[in-house]
Each structure stands twice: as structure tokens, then as C-alpha cells.
CSV table of N, CA and C in Angstrom, one decimal:
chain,number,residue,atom,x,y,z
A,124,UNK,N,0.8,-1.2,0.0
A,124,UNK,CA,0.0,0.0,0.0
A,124,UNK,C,0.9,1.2,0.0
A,125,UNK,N,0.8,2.2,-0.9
A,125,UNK,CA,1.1,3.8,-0.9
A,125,UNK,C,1.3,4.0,0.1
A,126,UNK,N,2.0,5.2,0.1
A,126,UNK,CA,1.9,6.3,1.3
A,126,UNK,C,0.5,7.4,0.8
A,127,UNK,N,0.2,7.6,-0.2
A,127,UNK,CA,-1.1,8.1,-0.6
A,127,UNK,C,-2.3,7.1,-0.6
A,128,UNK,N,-2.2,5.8,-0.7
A,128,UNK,CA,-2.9,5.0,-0.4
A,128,UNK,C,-3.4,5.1,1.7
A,129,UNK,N,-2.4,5.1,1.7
A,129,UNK,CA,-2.8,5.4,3.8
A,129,UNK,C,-3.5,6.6,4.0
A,130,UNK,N,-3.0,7.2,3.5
A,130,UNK,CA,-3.4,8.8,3.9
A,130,UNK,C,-4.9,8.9,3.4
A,131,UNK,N,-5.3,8.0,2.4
A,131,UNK,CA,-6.9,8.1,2.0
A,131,UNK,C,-7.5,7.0,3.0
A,132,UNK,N,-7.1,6.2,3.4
A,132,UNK,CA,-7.9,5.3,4.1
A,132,UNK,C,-7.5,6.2,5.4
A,133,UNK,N,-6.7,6.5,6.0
A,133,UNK,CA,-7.2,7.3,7.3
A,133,UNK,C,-8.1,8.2,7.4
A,134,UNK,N,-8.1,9.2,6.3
A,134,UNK,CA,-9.1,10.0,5.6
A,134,UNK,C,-10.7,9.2,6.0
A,135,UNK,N,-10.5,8.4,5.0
A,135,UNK,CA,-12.0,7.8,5.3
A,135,UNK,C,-12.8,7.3,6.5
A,136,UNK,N,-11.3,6.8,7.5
A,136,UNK,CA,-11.1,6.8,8.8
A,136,UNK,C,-12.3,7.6,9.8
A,137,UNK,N,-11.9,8.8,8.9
A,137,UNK,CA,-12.0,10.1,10.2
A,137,UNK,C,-13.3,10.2,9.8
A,138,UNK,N,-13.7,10.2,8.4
A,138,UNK,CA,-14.7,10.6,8.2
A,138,UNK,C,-15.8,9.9,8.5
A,139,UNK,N,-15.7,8.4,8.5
A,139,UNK,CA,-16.7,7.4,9.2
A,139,UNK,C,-16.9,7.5,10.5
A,140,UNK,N,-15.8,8.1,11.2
A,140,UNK,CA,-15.8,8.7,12.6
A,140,UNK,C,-16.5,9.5,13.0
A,141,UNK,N,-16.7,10.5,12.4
A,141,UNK,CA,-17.2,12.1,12.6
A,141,UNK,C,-18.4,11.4,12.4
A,142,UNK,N,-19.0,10.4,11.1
A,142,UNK,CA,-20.8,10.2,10.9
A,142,UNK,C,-21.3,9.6,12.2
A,143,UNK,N,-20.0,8.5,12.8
A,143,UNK,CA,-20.2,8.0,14.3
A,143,UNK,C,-20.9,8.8,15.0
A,144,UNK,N,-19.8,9.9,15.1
A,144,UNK,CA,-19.8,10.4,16.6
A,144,UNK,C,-21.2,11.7,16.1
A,145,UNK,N,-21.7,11.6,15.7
A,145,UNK,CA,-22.3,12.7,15.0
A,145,UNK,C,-24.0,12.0,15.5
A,146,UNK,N,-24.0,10.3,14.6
A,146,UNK,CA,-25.6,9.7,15.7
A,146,UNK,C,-24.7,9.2,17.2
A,147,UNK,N,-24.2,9.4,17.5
A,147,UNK,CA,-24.0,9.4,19.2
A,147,UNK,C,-24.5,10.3,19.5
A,148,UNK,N,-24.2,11.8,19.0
A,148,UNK,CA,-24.6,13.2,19.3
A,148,UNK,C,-25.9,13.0,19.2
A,149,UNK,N,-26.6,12.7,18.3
A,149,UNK,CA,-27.6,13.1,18.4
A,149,UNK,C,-28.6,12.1,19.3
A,150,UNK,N,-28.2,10.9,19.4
A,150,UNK,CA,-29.1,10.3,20.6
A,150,UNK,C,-28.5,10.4,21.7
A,151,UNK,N,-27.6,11.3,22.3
A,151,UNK,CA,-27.3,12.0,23.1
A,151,UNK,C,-28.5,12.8,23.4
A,152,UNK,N,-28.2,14.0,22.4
A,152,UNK,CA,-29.2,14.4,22.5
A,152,UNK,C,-30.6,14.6,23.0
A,153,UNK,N,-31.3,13.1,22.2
A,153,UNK,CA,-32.7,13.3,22.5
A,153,UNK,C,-32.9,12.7,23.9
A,154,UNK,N,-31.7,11.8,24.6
A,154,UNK,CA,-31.8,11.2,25.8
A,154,UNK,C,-31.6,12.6,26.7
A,155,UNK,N,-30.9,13.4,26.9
A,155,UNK,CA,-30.4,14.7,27.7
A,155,UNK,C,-32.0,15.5,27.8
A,156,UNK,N,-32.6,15.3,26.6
A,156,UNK,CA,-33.5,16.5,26.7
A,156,UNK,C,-34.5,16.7,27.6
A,157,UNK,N,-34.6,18.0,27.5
A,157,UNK,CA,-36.1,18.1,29.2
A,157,UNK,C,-35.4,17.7,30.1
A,158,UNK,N,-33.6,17.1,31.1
A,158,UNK,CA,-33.8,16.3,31.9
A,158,UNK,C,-32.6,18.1,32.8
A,159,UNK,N,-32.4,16.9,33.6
A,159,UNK,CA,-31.8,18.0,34.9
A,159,UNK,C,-30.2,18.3,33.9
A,160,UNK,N,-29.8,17.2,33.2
A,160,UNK,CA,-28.5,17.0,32.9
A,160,UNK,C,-28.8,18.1,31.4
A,161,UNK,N,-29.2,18.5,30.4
A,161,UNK,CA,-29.4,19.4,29.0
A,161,UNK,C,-28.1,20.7,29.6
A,162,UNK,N,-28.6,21.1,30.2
A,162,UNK,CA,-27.8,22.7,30.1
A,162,UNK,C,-26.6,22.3,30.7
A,163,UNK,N,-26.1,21.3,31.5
A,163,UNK,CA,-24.8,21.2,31.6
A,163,UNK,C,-24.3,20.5,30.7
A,164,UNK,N,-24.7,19.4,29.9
A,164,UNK,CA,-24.1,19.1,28.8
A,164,UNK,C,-24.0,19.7,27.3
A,165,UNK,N,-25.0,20.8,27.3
A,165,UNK,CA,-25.1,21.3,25.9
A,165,UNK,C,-23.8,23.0,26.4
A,166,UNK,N,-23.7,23.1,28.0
A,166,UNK,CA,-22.9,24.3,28.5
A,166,UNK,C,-21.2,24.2,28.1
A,167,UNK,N,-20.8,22.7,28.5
A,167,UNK,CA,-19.8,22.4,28.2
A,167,UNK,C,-19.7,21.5,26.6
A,168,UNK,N,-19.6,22.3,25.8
A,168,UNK,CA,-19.8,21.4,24.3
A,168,UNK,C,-20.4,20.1,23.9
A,169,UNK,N,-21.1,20.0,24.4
A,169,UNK,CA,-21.8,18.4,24.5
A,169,UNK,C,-20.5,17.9,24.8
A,170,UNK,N,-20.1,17.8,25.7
A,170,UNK,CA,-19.2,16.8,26.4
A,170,UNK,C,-17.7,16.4,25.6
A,171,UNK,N,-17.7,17.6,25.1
A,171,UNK,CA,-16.4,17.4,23.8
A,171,UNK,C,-16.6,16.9,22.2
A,172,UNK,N,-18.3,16.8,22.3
A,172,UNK,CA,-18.8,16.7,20.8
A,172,UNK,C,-18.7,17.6,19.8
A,173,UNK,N,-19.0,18.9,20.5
A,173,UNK,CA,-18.8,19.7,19.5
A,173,UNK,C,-17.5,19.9,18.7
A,174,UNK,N,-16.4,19.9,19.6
A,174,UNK,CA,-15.3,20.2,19.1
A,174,UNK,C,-15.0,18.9,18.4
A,175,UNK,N,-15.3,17.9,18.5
A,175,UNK,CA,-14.1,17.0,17.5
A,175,UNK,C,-15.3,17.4,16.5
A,176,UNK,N,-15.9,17.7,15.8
A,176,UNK,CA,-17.3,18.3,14.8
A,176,UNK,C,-16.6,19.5,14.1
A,177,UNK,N,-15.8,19.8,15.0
A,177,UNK,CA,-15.8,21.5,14.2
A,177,UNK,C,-17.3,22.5,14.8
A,178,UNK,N,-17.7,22.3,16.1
A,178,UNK,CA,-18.8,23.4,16.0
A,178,UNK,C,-18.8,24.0,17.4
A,179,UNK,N,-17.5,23.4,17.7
A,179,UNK,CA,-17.1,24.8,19.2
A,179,UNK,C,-16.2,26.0,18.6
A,180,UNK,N,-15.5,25.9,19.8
A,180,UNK,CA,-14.9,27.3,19.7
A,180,UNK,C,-13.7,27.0,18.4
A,181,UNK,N,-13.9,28.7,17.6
A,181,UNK,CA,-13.4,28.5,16.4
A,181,UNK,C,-11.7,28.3,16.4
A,182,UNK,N,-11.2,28.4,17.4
A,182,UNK,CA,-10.3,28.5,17.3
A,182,UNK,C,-9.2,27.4,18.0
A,183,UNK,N,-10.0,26.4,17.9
A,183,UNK,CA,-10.4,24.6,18.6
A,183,UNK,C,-9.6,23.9,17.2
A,184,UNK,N,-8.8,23.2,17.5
A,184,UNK,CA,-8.8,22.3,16.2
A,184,UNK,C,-10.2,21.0,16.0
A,185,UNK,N,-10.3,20.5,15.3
A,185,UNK,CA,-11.4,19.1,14.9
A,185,UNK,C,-10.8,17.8,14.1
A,186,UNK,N,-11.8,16.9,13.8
A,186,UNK,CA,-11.1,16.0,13.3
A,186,UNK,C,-11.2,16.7,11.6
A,187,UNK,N,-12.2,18.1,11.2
A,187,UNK,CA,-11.7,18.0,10.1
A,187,UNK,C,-10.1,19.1,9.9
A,188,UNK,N,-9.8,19.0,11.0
A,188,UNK,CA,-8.4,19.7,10.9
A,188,UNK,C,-7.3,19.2,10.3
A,189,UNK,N,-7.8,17.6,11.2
A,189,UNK,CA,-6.4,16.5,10.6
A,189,UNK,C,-7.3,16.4,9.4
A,190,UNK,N,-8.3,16.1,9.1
A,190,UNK,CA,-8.6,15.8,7.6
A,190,UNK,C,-7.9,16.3,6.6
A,191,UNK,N,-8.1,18.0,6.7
A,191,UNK,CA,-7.3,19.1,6.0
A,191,UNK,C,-5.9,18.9,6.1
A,192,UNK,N,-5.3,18.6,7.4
A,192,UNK,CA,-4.1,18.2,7.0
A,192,UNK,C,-3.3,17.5,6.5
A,193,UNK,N,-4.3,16.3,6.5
A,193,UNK,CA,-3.9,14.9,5.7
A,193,UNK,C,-3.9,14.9,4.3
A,194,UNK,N,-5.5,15.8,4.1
A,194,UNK,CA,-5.3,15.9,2.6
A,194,UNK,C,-4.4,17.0,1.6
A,195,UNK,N,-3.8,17.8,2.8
A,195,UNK,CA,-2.4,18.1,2.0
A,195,UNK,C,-1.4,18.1,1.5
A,196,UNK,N,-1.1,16.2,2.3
A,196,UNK,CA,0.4,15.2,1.8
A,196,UNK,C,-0.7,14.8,0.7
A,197,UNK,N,-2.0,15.1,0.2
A,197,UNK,CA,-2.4,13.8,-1.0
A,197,UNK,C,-1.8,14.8,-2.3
């Protein structure tokens, strides 16, 4: 296998990852809701969901960071 051959399969990696962590998030979500626990988990980024997403603070790296970085050696 390549060294451009890895770098696409980690790629795809991350990206199967993110669709992962993305329905975790959201049945996260619907379980949190209405309960005592919503505003402290949605307070601190859903529990570090946002940020590996890209949808905390902008100035956060994500997994599409390494994405973008990986797809730089392509």
C-alpha cells in the first residue's frame, strides 16, 4: 500500500468517525432532553462533541483539521 494510499484510508477513517460520533450526538441528544443534565451538557460542548465536529470554539482544532491536514500530503 502507498503512502497516498494510507493517507486516503485514514481520511475515510476520520470521516466514518465524525458520521459516528455525529448519531451518538444526536441520541445524546434526545436522551439529555427536558432532563436535569441538557444545560450542563449542551454548556460544556456536548461533552467534547462539538469540538471534535468543528462546531465549538473556532479557534479549537477538529477531526476536520487533521482531515485538511492529511489531505495536504495527498
Amino acid at each position: 500500500m502507498s503512502n497516498r494510499d494510507e493517507i486516503s484510508e485514514k481520511i475515510n477513517q476520520l470521516e466514518y468517525a465524525l458520521e459516528k460520533i455525529y448519531e451518538a450526538q444526536t441520541i445524546i441528544d434526545e436522551v439529555v432532553a427536558s432532563t436535569e443534565h441538557e444545560s450542563h451538557y449542551e454548556a460544556y460542548g456536548r461533552y467534547g462533541l462539538d469540538q471534535l465536529q468543528g462546531n465549538g470554539n473556532p479557534y479549537d482544532s477538529s477531526i476536520h483539521s487533521i482531515i485538511d491536514s492529511l489531505s495536504e500530503e495527498l
